[in-house]
Coordinates of C-alpha atoms in Angstrom, one line a residue:
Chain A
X1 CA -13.8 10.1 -2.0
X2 CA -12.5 9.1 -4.9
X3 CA -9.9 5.9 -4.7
X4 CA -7.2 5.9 -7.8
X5 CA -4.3 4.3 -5.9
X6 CA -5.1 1.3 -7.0
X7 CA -1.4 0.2 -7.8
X8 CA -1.1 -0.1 -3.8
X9 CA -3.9 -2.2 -3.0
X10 CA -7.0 -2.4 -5.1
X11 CA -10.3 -1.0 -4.0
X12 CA -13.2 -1.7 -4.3
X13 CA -12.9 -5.6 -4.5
X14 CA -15.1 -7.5 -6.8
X15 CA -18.2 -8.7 -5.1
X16 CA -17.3 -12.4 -5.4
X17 CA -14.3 -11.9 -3.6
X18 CA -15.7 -9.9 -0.6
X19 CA -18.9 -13.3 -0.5
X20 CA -16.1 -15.7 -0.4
X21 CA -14.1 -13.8 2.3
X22 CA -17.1 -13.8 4.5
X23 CA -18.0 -17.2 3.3
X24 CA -14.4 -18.3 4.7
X25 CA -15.3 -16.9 7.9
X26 CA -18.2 -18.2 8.7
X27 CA -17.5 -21.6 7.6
X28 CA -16.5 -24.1 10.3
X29 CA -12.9 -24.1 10.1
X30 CA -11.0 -27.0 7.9
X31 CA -7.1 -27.4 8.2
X32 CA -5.5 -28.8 5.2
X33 CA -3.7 -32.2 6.8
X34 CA -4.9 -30.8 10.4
X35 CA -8.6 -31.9 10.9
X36 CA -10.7 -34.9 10.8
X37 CA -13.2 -32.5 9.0
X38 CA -13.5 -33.3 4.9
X39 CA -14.9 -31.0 3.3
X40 CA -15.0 -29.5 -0.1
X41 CA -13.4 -26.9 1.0
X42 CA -9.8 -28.7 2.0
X43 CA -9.8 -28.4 -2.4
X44 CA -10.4 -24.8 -2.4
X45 CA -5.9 -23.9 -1.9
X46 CA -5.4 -26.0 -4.8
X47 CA -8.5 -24.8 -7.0
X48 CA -6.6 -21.3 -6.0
X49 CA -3.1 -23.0 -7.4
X50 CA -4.9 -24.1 -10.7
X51 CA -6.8 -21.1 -11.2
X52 CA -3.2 -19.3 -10.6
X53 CA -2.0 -21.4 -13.1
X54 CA -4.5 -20.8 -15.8
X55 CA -4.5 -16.8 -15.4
X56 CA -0.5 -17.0 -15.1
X57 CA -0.1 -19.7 -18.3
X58 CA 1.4 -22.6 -16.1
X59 CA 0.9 -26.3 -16.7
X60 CA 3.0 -27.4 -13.3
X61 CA 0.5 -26.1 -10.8
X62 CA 2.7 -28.0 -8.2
X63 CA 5.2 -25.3 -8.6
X64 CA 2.9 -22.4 -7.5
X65 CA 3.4 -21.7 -3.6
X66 CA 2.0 -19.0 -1.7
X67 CA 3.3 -16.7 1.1
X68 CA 1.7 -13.8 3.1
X69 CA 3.3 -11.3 0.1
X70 CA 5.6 -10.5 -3.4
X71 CA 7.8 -8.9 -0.4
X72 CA 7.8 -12.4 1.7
X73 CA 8.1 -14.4 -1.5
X74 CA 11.5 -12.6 -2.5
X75 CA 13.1 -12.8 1.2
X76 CA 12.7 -16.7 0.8
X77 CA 13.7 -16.8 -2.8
X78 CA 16.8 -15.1 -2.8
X79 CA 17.9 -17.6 0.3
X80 CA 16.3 -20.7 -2.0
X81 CA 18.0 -20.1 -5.4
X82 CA 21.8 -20.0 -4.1
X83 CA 22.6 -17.4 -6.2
X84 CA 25.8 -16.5 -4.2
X85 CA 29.4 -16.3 -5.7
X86 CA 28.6 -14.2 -8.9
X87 CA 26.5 -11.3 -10.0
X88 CA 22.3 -10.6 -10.6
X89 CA 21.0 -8.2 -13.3
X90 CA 17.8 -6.2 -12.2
X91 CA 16.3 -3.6 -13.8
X92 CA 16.5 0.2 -12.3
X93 CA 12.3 -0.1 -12.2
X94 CA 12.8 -3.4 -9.2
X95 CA 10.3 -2.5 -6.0
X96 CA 12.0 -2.6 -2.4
X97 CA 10.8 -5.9 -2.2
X98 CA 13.6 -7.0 -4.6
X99 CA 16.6 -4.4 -4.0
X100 CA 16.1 -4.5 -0.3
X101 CA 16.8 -8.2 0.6
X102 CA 19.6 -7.9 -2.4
X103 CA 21.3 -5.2 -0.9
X104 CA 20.9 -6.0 2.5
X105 CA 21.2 -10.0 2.9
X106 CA 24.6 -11.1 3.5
X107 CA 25.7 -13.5 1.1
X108 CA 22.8 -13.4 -1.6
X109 CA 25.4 -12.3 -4.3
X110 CA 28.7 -10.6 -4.7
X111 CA 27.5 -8.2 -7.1
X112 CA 24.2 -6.0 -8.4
X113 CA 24.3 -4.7 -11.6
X114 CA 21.2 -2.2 -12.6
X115 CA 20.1 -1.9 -15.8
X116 CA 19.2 1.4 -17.0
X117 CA 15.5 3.1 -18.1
X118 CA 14.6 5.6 -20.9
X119 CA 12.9 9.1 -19.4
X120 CA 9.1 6.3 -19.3
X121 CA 10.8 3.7 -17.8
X122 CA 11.2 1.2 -20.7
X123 CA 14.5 -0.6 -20.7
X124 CA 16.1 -1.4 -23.9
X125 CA 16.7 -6.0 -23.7
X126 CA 20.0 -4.8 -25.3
X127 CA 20.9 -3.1 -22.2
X128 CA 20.5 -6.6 -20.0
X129 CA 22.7 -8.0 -22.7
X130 CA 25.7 -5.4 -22.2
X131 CA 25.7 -6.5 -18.5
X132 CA 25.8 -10.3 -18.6
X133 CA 29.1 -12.2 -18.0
X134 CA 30.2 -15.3 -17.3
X135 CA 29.4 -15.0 -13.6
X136 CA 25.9 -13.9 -14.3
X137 CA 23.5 -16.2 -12.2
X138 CA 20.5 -14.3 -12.6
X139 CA 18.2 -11.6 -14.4
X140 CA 15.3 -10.1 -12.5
X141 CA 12.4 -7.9 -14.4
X142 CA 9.7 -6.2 -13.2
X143 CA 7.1 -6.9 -15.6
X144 CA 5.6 -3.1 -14.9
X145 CA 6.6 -0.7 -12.9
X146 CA 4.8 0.6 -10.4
X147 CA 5.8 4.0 -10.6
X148 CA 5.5 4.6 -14.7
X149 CA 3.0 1.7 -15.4
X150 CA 5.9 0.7 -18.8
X151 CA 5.7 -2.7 -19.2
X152 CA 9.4 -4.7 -20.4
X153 CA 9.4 -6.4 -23.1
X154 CA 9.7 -9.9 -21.4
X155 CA 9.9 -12.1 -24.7
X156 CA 13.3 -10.4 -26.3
X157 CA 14.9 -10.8 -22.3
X158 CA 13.8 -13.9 -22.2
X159 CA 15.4 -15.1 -25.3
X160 CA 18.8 -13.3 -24.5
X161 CA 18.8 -14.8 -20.3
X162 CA 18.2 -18.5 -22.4
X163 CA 20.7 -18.3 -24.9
X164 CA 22.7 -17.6 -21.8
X165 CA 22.0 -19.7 -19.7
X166 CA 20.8 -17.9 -16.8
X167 CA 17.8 -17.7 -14.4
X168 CA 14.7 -15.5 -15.4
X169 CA 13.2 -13.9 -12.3
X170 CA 10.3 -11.7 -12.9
X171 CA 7.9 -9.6 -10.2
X172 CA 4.3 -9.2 -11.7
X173 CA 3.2 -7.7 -9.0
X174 CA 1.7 -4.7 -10.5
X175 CA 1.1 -6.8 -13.9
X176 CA -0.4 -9.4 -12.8
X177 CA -4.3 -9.0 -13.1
X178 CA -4.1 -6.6 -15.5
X179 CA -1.3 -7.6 -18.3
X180 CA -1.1 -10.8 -19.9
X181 CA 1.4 -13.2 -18.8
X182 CA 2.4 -16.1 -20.1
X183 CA 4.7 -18.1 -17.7
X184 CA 5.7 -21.1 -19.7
X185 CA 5.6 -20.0 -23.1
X186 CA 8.5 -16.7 -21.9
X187 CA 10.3 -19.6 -20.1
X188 CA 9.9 -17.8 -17.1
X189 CA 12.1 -19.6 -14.0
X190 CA 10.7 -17.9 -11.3
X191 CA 8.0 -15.0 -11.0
X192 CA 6.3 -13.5 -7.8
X193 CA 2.9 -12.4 -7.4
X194 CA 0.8 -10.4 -4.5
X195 CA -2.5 -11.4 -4.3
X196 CA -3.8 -7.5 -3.4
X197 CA -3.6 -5.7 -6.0
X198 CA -4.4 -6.4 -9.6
X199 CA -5.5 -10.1 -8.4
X200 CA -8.5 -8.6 -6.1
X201 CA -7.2 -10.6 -3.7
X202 CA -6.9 -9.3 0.3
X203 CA -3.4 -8.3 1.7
X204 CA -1.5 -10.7 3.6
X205 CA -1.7 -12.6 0.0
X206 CA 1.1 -13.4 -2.6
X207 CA 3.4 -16.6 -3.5
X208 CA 5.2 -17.4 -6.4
X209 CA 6.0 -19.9 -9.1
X210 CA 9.4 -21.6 -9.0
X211 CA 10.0 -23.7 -12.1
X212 CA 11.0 -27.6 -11.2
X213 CA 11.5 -26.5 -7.5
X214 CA 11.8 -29.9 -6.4
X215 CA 15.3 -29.7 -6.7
X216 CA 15.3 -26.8 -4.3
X217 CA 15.7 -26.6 -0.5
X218 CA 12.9 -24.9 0.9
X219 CA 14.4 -22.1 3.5
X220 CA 12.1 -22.2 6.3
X221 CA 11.1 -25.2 8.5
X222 CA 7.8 -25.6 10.6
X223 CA 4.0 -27.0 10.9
X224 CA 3.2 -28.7 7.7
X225 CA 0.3 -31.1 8.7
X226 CA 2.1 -34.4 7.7
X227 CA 5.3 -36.2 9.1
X228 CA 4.0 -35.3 12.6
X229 CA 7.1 -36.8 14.1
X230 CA 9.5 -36.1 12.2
X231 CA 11.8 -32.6 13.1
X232 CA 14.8 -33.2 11.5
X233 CA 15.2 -32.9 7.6
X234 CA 18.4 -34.6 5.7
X235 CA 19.4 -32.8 2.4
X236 CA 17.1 -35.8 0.3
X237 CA 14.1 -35.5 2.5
X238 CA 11.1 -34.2 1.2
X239 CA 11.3 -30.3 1.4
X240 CA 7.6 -28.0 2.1
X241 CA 8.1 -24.3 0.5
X242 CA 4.5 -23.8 2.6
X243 CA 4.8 -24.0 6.5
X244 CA 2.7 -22.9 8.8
X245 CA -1.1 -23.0 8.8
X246 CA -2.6 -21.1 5.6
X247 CA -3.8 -18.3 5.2
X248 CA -6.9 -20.4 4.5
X249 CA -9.3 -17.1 4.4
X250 CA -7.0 -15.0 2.2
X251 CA -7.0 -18.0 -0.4
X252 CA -10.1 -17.6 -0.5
X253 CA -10.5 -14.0 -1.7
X254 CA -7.4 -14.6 -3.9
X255 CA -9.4 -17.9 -5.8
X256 CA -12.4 -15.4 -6.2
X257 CA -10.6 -12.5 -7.5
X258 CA -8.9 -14.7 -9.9
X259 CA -11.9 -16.4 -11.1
X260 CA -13.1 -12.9 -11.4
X261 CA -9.9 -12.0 -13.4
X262 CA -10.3 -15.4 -15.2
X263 CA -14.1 -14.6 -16.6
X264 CA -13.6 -11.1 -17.8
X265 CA -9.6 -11.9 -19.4
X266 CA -7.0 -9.6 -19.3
X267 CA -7.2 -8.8 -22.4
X268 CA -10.5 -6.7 -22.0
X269 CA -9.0 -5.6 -18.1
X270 CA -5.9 -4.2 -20.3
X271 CA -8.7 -2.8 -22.5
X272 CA -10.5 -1.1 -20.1
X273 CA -8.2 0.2 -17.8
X274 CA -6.2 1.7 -21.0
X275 CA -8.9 3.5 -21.7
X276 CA -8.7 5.3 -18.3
X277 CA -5.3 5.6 -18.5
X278 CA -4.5 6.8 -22.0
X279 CA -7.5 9.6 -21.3
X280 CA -5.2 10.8 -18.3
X281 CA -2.2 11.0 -20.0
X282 CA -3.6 12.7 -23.4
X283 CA -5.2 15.7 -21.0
X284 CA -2.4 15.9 -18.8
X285 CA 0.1 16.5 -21.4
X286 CA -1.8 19.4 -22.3
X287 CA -1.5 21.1 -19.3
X288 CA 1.3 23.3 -18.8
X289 CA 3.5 23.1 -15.7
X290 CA 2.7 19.4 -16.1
X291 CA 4.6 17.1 -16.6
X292 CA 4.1 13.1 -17.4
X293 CA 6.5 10.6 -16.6
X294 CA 4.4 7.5 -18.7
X295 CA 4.5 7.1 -22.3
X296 CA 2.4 9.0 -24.2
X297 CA 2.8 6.2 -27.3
X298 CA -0.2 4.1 -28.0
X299 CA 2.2 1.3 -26.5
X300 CA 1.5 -1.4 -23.7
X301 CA 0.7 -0.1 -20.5
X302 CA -0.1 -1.3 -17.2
X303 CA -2.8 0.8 -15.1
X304 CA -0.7 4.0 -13.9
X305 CA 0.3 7.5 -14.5
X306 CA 3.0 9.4 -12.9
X307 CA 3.7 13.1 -12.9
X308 CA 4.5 16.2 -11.3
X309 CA 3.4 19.9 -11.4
X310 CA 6.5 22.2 -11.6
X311 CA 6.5 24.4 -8.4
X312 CA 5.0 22.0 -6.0
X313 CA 6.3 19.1 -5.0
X314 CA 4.7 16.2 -5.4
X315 CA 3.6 15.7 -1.5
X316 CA 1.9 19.1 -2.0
X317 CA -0.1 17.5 -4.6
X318 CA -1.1 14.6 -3.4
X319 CA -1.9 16.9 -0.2
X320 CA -4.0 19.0 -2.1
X321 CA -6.0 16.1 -4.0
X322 CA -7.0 14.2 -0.8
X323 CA -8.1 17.6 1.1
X324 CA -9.7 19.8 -1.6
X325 CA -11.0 17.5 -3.8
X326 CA -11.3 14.3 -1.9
X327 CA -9.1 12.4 -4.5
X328 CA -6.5 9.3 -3.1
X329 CA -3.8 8.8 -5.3
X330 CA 0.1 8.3 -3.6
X331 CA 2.8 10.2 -4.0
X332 CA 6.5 10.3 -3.6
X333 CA 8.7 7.2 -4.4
X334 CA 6.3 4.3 -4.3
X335 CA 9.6 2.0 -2.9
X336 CA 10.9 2.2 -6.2
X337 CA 14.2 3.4 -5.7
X338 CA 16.5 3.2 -8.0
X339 CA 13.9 4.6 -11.2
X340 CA 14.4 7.8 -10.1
X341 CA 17.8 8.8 -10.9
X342 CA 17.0 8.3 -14.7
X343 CA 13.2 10.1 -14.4
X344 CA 15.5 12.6 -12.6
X345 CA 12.3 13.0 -10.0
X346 CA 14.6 12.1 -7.2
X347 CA 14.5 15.5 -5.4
X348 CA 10.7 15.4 -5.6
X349 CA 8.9 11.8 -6.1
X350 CA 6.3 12.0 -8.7
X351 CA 1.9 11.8 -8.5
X352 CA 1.0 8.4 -9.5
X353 CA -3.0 8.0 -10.3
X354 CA -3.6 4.0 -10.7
X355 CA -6.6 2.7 -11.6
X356 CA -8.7 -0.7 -11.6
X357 CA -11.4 -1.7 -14.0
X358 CA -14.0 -0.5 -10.9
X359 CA -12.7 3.2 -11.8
X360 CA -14.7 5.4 -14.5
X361 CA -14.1 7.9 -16.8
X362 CA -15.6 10.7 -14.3
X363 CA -12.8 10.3 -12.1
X364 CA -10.5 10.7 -14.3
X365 CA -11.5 13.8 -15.4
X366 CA -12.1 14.9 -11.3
X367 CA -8.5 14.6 -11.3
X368 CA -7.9 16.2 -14.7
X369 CA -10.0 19.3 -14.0
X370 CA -8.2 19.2 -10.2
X371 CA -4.9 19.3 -11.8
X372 CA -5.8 22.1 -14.6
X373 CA -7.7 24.3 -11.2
X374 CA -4.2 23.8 -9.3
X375 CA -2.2 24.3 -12.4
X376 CA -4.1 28.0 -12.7
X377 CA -3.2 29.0 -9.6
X378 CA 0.4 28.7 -9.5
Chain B
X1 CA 5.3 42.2 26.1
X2 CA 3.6 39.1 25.5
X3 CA 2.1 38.3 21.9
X4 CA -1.7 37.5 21.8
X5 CA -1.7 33.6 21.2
X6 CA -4.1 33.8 18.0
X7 CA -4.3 30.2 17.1
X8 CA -6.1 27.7 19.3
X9 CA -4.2 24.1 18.9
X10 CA -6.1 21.0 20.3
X11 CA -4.4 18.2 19.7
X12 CA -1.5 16.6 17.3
X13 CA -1.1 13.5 16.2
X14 CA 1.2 11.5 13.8
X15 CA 0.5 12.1 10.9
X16 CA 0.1 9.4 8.1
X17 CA 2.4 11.4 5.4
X18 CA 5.3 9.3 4.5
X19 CA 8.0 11.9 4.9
X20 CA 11.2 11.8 2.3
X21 CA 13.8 11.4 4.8
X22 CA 13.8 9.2 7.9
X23 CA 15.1 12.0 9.9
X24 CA 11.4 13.4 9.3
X25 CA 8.5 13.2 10.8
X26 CA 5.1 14.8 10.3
X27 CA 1.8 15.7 12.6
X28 CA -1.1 17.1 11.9
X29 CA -2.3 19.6 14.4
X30 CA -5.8 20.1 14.9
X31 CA -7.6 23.7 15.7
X32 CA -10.4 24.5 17.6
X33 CA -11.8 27.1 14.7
X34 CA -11.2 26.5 10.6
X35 CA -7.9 28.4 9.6
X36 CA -8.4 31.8 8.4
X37 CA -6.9 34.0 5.9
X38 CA -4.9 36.0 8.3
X39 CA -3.5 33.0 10.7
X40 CA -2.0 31.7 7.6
X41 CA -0.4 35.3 6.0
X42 CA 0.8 35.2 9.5
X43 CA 2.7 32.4 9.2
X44 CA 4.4 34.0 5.9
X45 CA 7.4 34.8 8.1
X46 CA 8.9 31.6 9.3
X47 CA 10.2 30.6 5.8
X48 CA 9.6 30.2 1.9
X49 CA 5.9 30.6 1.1
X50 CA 3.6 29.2 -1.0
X51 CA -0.2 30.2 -1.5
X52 CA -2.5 28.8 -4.0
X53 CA -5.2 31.6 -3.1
X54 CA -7.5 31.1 -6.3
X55 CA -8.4 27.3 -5.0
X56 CA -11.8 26.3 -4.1
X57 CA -9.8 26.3 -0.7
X58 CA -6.9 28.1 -0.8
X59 CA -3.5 25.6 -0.1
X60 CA -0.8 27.0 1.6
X61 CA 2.7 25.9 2.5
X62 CA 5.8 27.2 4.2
X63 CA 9.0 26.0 3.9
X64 CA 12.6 26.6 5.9
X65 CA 15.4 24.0 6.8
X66 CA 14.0 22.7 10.3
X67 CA 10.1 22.4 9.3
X68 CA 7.4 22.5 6.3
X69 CA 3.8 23.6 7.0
X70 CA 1.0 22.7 4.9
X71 CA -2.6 23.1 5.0
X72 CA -5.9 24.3 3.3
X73 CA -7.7 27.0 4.1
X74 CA -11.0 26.4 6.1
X75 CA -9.9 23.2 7.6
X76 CA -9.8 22.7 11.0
X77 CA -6.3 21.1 11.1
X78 CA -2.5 21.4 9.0
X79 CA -0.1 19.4 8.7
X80 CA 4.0 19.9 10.0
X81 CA 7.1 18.2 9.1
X82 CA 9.9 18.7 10.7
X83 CA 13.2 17.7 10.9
X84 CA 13.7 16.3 13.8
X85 CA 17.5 16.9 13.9
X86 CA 16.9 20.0 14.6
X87 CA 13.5 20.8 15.8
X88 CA 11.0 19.5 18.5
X89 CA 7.6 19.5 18.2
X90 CA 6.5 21.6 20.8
X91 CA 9.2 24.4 19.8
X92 CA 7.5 24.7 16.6
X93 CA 3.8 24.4 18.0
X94 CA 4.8 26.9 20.3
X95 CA 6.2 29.6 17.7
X96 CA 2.8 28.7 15.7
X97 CA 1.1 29.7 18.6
X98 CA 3.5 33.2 19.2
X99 CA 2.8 34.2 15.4

């Protein structure tokens, strides 16, 4: 088999990430604030938060939490920020993981205005602009998308959001790993990641950084380790962002996968998996019947390809990929929802081929030699 | 007089497909013998039909409002979707089977 769906959950792991899994297992187990065992290891969540904040350019490591997923980490957000009684901008290239809880959560916001994509999925900082008012609260950016791999142009929103005043929410979970990302230097307020995908972490991973969130309210109570008898909070008490008992073996993986991330740089990551990805694009757009939905400019670009083969949809593909040739990619909408209308792809979905530094050049051309055999037969 | 029943189906199960539409749901049906030539020509009459013959293994697919079914050649097992408005399982596993 050959695994290029990497944009879903990365495969295979690094082999420091996989040691310090099994390492967390077999270790006798340590609860942060919940065992008279000391240990080392009671470091190893905030060794994870600093590492974080080194790969994601944060100083305030105190402001990184972590949750079971990007998913999780937007559900609790949108109830933390108050961001009710006015209107959010998010881009048309937003994951479910953002448009769901917006457009399902009663009293989030009173109003969701999309910003618009070009036929790659680059959005124009100008169009953001057009759609601010004076009862914007907040702008929300999905660093890449995970259906066209563009990457936003985070330092022009950045400076518009400021100048107005508003909150920058950002999702890197398909960047982050792969595209640099400077948190403090953008003036980024809050960004999510997931800790299975470009981070090598395991799933059941993810968190976020939420810029001075001591003056937030954290919206979920529970097990914390400390004030043992203490179960009702005022409004000044101290607030925890992390209940619940950690995901103590998942941190580990995550702290290993971004060490791994932190001793290669993204920089050379980018490098690599560009190479991968600009081969696919280049042979694919020389295919007739084929058509590419990520730019073929020698821009930025985060690890993924999507396209489609006029005459089959893109099901059919994928279909044909996994049982003739052995090759995994995903196809369809990748809970991307909204991108669609402006790819015009949303009668069919599109093929999305994602790769990892782990991928080679021989599977990319499997797929490019699958595609030209399909292509012939049609 | 009763058609001869030419294609042996074993088992179904759920299939792992995400289907576009949550009124959709997809199995895979699995076949005592690899899927010939003929069995899938056959099926050429319930709907639109697709057939990539010049594949290593040939991929075929038909299509109509109630149901797709897609497959390769030489594999023991094809996929249906359905829509399950309008169409049961078992009605469609038994026209299969009627071909």
């Amino acid at each position: 088999m050959i695994y290029l769906n990497q944009a879903s959950t990365t495969f295979p792991k690094p082999d420091i990430v996989r040691k310090a899994y099994i390492k967390a297992f077999d270790s006798i187990p340590f609860g942060e604030n919940r065992s008279n065992l000391n240990l080392d290891n009671e470091n190893l969540i905030n060794s994870c938060r600093k590492n974080l904040g080194l790969l994601l350019g944060v100083k305030n490591i105190d402001d990184i939490y972590f949750s079971s997923s990007a998913t999780a980490s937007f559900n609790d957000l949108f109830r933390i920020l108050n961001l009710a009684k006015g209107n959010i901008i998010i881009s048309c290239l937003e994951h479910n993981s953002v448009v769901r809880p917006l457009y399902n959560f009663d009293n989030i916001t009173d109003e969701i205005r999309v910003v618009p994509c070009d036929e790659y999925g680059n959005i124009k900082p100008c169009d953001v602009e057009n759609l601010i008012d004076l009862n914007t609260k907040a702008v929300i950016i999905n660093q890449c998308s995970n259906v066209t791999g563009s990457i936003q142009d985070l330092s022009s929103i950045s400076t518009i959001v400021k100048k107005n005043h508003l909150l920058f929410i950002v999702d890197a979970s398909q960047s982050g790993g792969s595209i640099p990302i400077k948190i403090d230097e953008l003036g980024i307020d809050v960004l999510v990641f997931t800790g299975h995908k470009g981070l090598f972490g395991v799933q059941g991973t993810g968190g976020y950084y939420l810029k001075n969130s001591r003056i937030y309210r954290s919206c979920n109570y529970g097990g914390t380790g400390s004030q043992g008898l203490k179960y009702i909070f005022e409004k000044n008490d101290k607030t925890y962002f992390e209940v619940g008992t950690p995901n103590y073996h998942g941190l580990s993986a995550l702290n290993a996968g971004v060490k791994f991330i932190l001793d290669i740089g993204t920089d050379e990551i980018s490098k690599i998996e560009m190479g991968l990805i600009n081969k696919l694009i280049n042979e694919l757009r020389c295919i007739d019947k084929v058509i590419v939905y990520t730019s073929p400019f020698e821009c930025k670009k985060g690890p993924i390809v999507s396209f489609n083969i006029k005459g089959l949809s893109s099901f059919d593909v994928g279909y044909i990929l996994e049982n003739n040739y052995g090759i995994i990619i995903r196809a369809g909408y990748h809970c991307a929802p909204l991108i669609h209308k402006y790819l015009k792809t949303e009668n069919c979905g599109t093929v999305r081929v994602s790769v990892s530094i782990f991928n080679t050049i021989q599977e990319i051309e499997a797929v490019i030699n699958a595609v030209k055999d399909i292509v012939v037969t049609l | 007089m009763q058609k001869e029943v030419v294609m042996n189906i074993v088992d179904q199960k759920k299939s792992k497909e995400i289907c576009i539409s949550v009124d959709w749901m997809a199995y895979d049906f699995f076949l005592e013998k690899p899927l010939s030539e003929n069995e899938i020509l056959k099926m050429k009459s319930l709907g639109s039909f697709v057939y990539l013959k010049s594949l290593k293994q040939p991929f075929f697919k038909v299509e109509n409002n109630n149901f797709i079914i897609k497959g390769i050649e030489g594999n023991k097992f094809f996929r249906v979707s359905f829509c399950t408005l309008s169409s049961q399982i078992s009605e469609i596993e038994d026209l299969i089977k009627r071909l």
